Coordinates of C-alpha atoms and ligand atoms in Angstrom, one line a residue:
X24 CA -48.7 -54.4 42.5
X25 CA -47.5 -51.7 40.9
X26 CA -49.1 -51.9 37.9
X27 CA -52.6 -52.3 39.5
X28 CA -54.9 -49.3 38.5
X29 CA -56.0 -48.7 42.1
X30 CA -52.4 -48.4 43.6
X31 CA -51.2 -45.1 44.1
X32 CA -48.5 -43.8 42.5
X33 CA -45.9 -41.7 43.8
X34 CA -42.3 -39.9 43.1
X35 CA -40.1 -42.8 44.4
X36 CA -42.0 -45.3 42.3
X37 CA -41.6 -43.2 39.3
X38 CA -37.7 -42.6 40.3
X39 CA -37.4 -46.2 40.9
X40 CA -39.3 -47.2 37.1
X41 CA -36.9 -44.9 35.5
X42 CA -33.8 -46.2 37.0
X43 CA -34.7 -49.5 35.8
X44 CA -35.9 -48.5 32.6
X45 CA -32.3 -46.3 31.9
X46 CA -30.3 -49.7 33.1
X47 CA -31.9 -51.4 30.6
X48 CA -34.0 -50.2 27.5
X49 CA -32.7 -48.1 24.2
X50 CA -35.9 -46.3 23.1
X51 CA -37.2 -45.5 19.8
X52 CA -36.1 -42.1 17.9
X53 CA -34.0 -41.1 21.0
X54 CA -30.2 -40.0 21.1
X55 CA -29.9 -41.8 24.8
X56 CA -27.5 -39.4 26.2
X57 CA -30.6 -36.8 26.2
X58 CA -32.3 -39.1 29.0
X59 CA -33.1 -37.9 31.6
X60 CA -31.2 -34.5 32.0
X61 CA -32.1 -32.6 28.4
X62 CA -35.2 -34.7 27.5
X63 CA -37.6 -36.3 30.8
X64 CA -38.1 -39.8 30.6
X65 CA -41.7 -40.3 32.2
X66 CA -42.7 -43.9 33.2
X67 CA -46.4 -44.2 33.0
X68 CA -48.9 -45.7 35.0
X69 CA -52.0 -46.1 33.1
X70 CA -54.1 -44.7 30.7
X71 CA -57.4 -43.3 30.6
X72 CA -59.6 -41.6 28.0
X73 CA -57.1 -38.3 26.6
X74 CA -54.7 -38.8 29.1
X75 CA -52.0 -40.4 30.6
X76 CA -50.9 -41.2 34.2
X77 CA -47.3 -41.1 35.5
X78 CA -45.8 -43.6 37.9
X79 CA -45.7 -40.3 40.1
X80 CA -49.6 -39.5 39.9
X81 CA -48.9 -36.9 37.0
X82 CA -51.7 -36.8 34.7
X83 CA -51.1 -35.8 31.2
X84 CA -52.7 -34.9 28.3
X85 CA -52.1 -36.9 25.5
X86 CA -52.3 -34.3 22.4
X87 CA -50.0 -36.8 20.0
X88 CA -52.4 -39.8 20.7
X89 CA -49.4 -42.1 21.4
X90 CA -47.4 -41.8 18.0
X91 CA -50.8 -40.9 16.3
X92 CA -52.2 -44.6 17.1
X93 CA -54.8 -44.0 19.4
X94 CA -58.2 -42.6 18.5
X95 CA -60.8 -43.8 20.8
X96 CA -58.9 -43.2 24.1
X97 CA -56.4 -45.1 26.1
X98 CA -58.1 -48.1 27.6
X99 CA -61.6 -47.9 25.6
X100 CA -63.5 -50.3 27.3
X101 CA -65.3 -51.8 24.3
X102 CA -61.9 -52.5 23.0
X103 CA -60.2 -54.2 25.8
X104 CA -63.0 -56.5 26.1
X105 CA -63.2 -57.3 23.0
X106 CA -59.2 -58.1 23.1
X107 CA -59.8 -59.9 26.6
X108 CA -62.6 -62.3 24.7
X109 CA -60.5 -63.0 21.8
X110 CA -57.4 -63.6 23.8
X111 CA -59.4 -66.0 25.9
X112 CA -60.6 -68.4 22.4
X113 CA -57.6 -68.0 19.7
X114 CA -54.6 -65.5 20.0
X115 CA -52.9 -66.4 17.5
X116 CA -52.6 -68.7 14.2
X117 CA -50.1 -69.0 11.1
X118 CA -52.6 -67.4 8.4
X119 CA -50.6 -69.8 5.9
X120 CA -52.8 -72.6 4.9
X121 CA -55.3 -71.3 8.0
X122 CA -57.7 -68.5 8.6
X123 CA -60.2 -67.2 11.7
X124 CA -63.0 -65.0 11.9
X125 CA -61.2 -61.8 12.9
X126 CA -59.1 -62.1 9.9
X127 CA -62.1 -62.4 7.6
X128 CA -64.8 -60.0 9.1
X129 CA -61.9 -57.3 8.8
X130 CA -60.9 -57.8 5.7
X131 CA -64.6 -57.3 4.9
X132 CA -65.2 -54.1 6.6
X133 CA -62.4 -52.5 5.6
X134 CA -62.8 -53.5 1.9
X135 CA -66.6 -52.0 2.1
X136 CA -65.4 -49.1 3.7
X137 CA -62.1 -48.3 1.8
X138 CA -62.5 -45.3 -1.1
X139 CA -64.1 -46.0 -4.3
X140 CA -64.1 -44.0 -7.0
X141 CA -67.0 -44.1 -9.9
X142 CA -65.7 -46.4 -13.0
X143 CA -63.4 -48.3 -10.6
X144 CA -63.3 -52.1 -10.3
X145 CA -63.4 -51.2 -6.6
X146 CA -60.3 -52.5 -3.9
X147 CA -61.3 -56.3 -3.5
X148 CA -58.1 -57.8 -1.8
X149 CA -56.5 -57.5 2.2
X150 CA -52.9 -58.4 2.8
X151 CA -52.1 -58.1 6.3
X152 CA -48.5 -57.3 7.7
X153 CA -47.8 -56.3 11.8
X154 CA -46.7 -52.9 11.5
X155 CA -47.1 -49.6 8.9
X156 CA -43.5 -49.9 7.7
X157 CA -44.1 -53.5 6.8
X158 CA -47.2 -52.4 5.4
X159 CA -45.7 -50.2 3.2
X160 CA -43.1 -52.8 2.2
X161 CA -45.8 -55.2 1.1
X162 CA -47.1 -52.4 -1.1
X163 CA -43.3 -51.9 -2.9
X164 CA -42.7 -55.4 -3.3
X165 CA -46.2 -56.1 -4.9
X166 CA -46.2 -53.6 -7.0
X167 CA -42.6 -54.4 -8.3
X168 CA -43.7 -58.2 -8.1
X169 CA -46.8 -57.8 -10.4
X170 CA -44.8 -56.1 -13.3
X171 CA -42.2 -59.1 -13.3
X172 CA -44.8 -61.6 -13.5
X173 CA -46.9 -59.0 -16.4
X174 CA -43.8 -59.3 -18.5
X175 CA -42.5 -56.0 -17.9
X176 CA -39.1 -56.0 -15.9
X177 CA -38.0 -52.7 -17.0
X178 CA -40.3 -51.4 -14.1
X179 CA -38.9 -51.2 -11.4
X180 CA -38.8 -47.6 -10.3
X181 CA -40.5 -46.1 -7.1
X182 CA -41.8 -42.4 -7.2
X183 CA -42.3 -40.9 -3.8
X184 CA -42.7 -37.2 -2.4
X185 CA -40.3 -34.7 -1.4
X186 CA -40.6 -34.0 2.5
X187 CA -42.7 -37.7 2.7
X188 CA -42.1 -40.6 5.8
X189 CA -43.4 -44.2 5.5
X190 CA -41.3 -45.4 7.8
X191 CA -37.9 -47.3 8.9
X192 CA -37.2 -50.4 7.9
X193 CA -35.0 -50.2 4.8
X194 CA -37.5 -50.5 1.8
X195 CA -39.8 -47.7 3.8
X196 CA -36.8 -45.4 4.4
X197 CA -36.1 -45.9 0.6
X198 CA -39.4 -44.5 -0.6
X199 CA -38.8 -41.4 2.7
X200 CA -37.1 -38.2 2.2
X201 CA -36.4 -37.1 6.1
X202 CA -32.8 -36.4 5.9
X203 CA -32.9 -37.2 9.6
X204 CA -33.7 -40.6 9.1
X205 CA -32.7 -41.5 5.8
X206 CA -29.3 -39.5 5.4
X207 CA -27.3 -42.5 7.6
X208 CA -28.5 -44.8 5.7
X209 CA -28.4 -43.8 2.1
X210 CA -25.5 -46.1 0.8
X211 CA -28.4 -49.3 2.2
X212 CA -31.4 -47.7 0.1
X213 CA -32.7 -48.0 -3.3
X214 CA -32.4 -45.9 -5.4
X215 CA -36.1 -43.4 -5.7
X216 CA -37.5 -41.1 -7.6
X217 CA -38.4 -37.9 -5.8
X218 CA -41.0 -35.9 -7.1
X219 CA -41.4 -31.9 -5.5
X220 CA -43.9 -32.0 -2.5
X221 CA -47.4 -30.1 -3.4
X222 CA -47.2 -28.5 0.0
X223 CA -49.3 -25.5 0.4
X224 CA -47.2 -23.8 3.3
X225 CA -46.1 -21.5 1.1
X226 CA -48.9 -20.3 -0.1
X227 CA -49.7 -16.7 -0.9
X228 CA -52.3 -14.3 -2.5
X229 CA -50.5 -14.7 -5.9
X230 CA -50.1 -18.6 -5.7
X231 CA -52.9 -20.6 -3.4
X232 CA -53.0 -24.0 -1.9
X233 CA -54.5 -25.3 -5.4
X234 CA -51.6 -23.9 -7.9
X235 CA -48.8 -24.9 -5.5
X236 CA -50.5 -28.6 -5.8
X237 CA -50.7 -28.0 -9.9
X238 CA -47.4 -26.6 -10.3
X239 CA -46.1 -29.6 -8.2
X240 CA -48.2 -32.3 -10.2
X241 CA -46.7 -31.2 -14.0
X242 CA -43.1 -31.7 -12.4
X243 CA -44.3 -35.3 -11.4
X244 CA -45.6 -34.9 -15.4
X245 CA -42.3 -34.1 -16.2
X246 CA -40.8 -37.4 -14.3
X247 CA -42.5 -39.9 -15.9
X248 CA -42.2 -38.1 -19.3
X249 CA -38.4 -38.7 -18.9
X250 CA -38.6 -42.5 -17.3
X251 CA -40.9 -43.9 -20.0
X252 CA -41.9 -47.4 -18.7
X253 CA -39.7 -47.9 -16.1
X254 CA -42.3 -46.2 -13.4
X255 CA -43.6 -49.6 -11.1
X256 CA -45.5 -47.1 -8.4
X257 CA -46.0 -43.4 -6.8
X258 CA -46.4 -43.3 -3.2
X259 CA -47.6 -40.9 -1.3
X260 CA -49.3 -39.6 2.3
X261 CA -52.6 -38.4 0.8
X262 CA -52.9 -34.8 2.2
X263 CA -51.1 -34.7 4.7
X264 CA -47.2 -35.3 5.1
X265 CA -47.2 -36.0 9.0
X266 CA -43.6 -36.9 9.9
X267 CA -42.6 -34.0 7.3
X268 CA -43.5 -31.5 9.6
X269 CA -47.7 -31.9 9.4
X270 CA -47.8 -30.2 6.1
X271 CA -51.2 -30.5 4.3
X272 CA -51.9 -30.0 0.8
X273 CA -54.6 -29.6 -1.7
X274 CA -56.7 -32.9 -2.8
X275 CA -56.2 -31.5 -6.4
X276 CA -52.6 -33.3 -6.2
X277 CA -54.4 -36.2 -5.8
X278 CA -56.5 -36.7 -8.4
X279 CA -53.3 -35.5 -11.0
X280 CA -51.6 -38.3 -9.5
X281 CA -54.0 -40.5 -9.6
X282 CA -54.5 -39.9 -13.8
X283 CA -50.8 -39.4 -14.2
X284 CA -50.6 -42.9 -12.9
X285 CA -52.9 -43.9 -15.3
X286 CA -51.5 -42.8 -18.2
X287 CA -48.4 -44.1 -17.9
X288 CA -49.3 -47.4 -16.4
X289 CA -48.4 -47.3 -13.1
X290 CA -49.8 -48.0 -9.4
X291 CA -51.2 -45.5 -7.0
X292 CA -50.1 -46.2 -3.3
X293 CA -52.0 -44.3 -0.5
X294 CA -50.0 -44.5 3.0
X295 CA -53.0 -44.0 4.8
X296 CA -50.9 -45.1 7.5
X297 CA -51.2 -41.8 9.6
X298 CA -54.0 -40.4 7.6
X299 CA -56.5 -43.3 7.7
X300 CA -59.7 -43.5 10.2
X301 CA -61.0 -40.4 10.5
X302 CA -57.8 -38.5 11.1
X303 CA -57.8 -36.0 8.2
X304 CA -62.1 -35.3 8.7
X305 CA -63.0 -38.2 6.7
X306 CA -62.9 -42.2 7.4
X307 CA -59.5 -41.8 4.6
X308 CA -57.7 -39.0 2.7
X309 CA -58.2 -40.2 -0.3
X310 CA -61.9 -39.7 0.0
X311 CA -61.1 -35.8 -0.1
X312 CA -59.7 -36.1 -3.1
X313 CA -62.4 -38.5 -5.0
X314 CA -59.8 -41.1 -5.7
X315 CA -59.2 -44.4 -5.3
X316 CA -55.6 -45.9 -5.2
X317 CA -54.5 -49.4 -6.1
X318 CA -52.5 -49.8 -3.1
X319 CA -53.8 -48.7 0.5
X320 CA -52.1 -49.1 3.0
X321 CA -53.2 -48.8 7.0
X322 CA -52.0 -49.3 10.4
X323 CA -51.2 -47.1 13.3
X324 CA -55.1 -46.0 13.8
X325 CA -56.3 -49.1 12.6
X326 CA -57.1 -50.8 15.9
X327 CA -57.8 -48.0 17.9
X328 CA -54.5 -47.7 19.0
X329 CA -54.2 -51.3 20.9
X330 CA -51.5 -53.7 18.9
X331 CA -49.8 -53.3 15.9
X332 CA -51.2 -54.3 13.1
X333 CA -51.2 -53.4 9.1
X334 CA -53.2 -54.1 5.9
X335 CA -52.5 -53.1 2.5
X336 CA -55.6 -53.4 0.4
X337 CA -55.4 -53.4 -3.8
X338 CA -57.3 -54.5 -6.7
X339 CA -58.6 -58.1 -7.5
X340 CA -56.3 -57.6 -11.0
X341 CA -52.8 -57.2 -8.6
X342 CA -54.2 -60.2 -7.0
X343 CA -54.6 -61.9 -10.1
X344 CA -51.9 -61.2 -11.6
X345 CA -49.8 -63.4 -9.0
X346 CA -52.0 -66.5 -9.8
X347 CA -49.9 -69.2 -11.4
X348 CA -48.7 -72.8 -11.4
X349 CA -45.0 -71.4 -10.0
X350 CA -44.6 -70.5 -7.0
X351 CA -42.2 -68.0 -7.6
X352 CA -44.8 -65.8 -9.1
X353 CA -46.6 -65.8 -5.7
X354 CA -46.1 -63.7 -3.0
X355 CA -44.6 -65.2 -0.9
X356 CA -43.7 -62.7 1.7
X357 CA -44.8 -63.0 5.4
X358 CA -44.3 -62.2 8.6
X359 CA -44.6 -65.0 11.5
X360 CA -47.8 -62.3 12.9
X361 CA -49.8 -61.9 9.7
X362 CA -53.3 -61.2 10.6
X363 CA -53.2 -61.5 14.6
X364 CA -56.5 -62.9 15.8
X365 CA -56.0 -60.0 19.1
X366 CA -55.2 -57.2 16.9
X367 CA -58.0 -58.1 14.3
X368 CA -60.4 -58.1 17.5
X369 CA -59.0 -55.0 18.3
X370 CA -59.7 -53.1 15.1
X371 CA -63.1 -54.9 14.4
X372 CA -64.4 -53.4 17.8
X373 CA -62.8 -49.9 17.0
X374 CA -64.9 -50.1 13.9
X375 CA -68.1 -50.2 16.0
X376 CA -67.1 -47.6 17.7
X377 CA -67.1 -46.0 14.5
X378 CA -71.0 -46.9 14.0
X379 CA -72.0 -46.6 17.7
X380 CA -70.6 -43.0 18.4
X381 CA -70.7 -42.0 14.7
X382 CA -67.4 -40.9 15.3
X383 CA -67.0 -38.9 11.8
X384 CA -69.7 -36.5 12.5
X385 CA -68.6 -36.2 16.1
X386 CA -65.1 -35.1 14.9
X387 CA -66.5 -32.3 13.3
X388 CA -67.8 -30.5 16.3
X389 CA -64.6 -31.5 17.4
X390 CA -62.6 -30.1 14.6
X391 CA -64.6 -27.0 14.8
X392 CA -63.6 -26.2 18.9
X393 CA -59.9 -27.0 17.4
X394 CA -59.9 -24.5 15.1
X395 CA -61.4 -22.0 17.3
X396 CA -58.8 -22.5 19.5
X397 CA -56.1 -22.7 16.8
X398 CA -56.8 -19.2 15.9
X399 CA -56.0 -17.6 19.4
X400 CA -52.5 -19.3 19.1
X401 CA -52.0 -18.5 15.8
X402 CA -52.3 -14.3 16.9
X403 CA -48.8 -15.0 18.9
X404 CA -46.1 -13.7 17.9
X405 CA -43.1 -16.1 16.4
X406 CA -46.3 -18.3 15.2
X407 CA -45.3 -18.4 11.6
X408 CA -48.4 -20.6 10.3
X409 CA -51.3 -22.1 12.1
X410 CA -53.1 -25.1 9.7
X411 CA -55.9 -27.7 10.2
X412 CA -57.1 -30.8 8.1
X413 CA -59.6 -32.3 10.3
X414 CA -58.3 -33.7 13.6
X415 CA -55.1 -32.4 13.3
X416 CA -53.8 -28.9 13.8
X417 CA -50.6 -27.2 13.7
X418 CA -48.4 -24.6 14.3
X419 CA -45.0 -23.4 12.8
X420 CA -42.9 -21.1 15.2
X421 CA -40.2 -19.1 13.9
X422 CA -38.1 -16.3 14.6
X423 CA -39.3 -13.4 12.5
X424 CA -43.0 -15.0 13.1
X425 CA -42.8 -15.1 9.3
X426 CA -42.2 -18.1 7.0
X427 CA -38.4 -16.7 5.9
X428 CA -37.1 -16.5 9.1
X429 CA -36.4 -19.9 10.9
X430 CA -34.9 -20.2 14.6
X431 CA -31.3 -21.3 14.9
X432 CA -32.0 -25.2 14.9
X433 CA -29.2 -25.0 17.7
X434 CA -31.7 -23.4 19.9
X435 CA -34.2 -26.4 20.1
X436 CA -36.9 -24.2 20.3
X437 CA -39.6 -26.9 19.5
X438 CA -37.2 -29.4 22.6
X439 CA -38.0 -26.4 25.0
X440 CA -42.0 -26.2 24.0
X441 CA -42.1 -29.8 24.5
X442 CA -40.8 -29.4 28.2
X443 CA -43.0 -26.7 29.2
X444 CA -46.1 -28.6 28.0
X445 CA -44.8 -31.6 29.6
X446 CA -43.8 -29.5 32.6
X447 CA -47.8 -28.4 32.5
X448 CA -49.2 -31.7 31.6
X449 CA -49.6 -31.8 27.9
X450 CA -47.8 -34.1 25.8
X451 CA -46.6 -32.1 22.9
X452 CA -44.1 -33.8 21.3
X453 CA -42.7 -31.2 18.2
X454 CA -41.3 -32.0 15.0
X455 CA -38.4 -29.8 14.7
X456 CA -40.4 -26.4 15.0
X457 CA -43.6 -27.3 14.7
X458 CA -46.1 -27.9 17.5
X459 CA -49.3 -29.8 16.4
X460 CA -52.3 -31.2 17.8
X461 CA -53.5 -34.9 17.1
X462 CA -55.3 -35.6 20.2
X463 CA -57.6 -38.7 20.9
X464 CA -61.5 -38.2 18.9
X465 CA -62.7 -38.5 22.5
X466 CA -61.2 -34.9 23.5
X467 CA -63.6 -32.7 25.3
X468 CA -64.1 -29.0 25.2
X469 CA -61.9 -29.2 28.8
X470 CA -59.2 -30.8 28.0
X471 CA -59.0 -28.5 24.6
X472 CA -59.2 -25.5 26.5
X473 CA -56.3 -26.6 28.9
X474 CA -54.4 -27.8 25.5
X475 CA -54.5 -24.3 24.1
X476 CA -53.7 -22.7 27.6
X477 CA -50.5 -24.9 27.9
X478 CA -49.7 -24.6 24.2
X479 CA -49.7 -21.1 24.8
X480 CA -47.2 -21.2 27.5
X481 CA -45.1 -23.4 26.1
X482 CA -45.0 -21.0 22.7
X483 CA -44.4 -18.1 25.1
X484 CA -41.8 -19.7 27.0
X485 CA -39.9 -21.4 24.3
X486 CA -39.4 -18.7 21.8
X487 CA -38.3 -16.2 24.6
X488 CA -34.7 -18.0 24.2
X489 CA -34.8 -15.8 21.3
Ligands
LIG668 C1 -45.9 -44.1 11.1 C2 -45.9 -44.1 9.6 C3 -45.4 -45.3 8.9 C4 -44.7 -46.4 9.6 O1 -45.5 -47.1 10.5 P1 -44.8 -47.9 11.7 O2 -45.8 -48.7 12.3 O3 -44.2 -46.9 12.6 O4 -43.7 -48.7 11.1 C5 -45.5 -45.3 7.5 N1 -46.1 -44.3 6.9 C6 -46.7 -43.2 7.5 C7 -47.3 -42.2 6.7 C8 -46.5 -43.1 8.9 O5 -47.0 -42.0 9.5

């Protein structure tokens, strides 16, 4: 039984998982060839609150919450059961021409709870999708979709960040500019608009967070002054560009966007994907910034890191502006798990987890022994930049310990921190140079002292390459 929770793990299980795994599974965002020599390949157990066991009885901690799905702890209790009774009456339905509770109830919530901002026919509508890049293509086609039908064709242009990720699929990768992932693939993607990010990482005496954000906003002025009417939609990751590196910027951004948008007629698309549920210090980004989008779309977080699941939530005028005799001018995209009955279960009982443990406020005790512990890291040397925005804190090593100075991207500095941690427990897993934090709300003061004693190592050992 070997994956019972009671058996006990041991080194030849986990040798003999990995073999079997290696004869037969490509994994995500991996050059194969890496596995196992350069980069471990850890077959794991079970889960449990913050961490992680291996199929060899290592317990890690899991400071990435799964690919930043998992807020509430790996096997939350409440959640499973609420999964286990779902499973057990409907798990699954076509949501064309039918409908369940689940579906309903979380529509609801998430509608009351989504950002409003004063003057604001509020966000009135869910569509569901079964994953945050499909999410994000609901929100591109819509948008698109909705000028066609309003008589305006001539819109059909996307404007989307420098430095921002919404993900793989081809319309996603369109609207991303992570030369890693998108470079390949150019001669597939549409053609975007990319507007300079408002990052504040660089940041000075002379120019703060709030200028940077300014200076960035009249160059996304300057974009739609030279596309007049042809502007269908920005997109964005509201204060935080995650897979860019965890770079955070100032909600002033926001709310420019947000009247640019305005002006010229366009929509507003939040990817709360990452951002959403309590991630950034409040239940959405966007809140931070007093605005309200047209488009918002969630995932990853949304139910508590158990299934996939997306929804995009917009305005009752994009809904009705698809209402017609033809059925062309309905949207008429779907995919075959639209609205899960499980994964609706699954986020409606994360959201009373919300209410019963008042998670927000919790966080910002939380956030507060983060910080504390930031700041110790940040006094090493080669750490360039230490940041936080809410649950999530990060760290930017370089060579000079100054922001001019990178490491040789040859030397795989942030490869070797993520082996140390590993090697000590921790699931770091880097982007490029920079470390972060995005543990699971339920981290305790122990596990964040033992997170910043390993992160320290792994800083230590990693940049002594150099
Ligand atoms: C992860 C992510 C996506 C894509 O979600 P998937 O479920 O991985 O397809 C889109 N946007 C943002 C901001 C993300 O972080």
């Amino acid at each position: 039984m070997q994956n019972d929770v009671h058996s006990t793990p041991s080194l030849a299980e986990a040798a003999h998982w990995q073999a079997r795994d290696l004869a037969v599974l490509w994994h995500p965002c991996t050059q194969m060839r890496e596995h196992p020599d350069t980069l471990p390949l850890v077959p794991i157990h079970h889960g449990e609150g913050v961490w992680l066991v291996g199929m060899d009885g290592q317990r890690y901690l899991d400071a990435v919450s799964s690919w930043w799905t998992n807020i509430h702890g790996h096997a939350e209790p409440r959640i499973a059961e609420a999964v286990a009774r779902q499973a057990r009456s409907l798990e699954q339905v076509i949501l064309a021409g039918f409908s369940h509770a689940p579906a309903i109830e979380l529509a609801e919530r998430l509608l009351a709870l989504a950002p409003r901002q004063p003057g604001r026919a509020p966000l009135a509508k869910v569509f569901y999708a079964d994953n945050g890049s499909a999410g994000v293509e609901v929100a591109l086609k819509m948008a698109f979709h909705w000028f066609r039908n309003a008589g305006e064709p001539r819109r059909t242009r996307f404007v989307a960040l420098e430095n921002g990720y919404h993900g793989e699929t081809l319309g996603a990768l369109s609207v991303g500019d992570i030369p890693l992932y998108r470079r390949t693939y150019a001669p597939l993607l549409s053609e975007c608009l990319f507007a300079p990010t408002p990052d504040s990482y660089l940041a000075n005496d002379e120019k703060d967070a709030e200028s940077l954000a300014l200076a960035a906003a009249d160059q996304l002025a300057t974009l739609f002054d030279r596309h007049p009417g042809e502007i269908c939609a920005v997109i964005v990751e509201p204060l935080l560009q995650c897979a860019g590196g965890m770079r955070m910027y100032h909600p002033a951004y926001l709310r420019r966007v947000r009247e640019l948008c305005d002006a010229h007629g366009a929509f507003f698309i939040a990817d709360e994907i990452a951002t959403g549920f309590g991630r950034t210090g409040t239940l959405f980004a966007c809140e931070q910034a007093g605005v309200q989008p047209d488009f918002m779309c969630v995932s990853k977080g949304l139910t508590g890191g158990f299934l996939p699941l997306a929804a995009v939530l917009t305005t009752q005028s994009v809904y009705d502006g698809f209402l017609d005799d033809s059925r062309e001018r309905a949207f008429l995209h779907s995919h075959s798990y639209t609205g899960n009955p499980l994964a609706c279960a699954a986020a409606l009982a994360s959201l009373d987890i919300f209410d019963a443990d008042d998670v927000i406020a919790r966080n910002q005790a939380t956030s507060a022994m983060m910080r504390k512990r930031m700041s110790d890291i940040a006094r090493l040397p080669h750490v360039a930049d230490a940041r936080q925005l809410g649950m999530v804190c990060a760290f930017e090593l370089t060579r000079g310990g100054d922001k001019k100075t990178p490491f040789d991207p040859a030397l795989r500095v942030g490869l070797r921190a993520y082996r140390a941690a590993l090697a000590r427990g921790v699931i770091l897993r880097p982007l490029g140079d920079t470390l972060y934090w995005m543990p699971p709300y339920c981290v305790d003061e122990a596990a964040l002292d033992l997170l910043a004693e390993v992160t320290r190592h792994a800083i230590v050992e990693a940049t002594a390459c150099a």
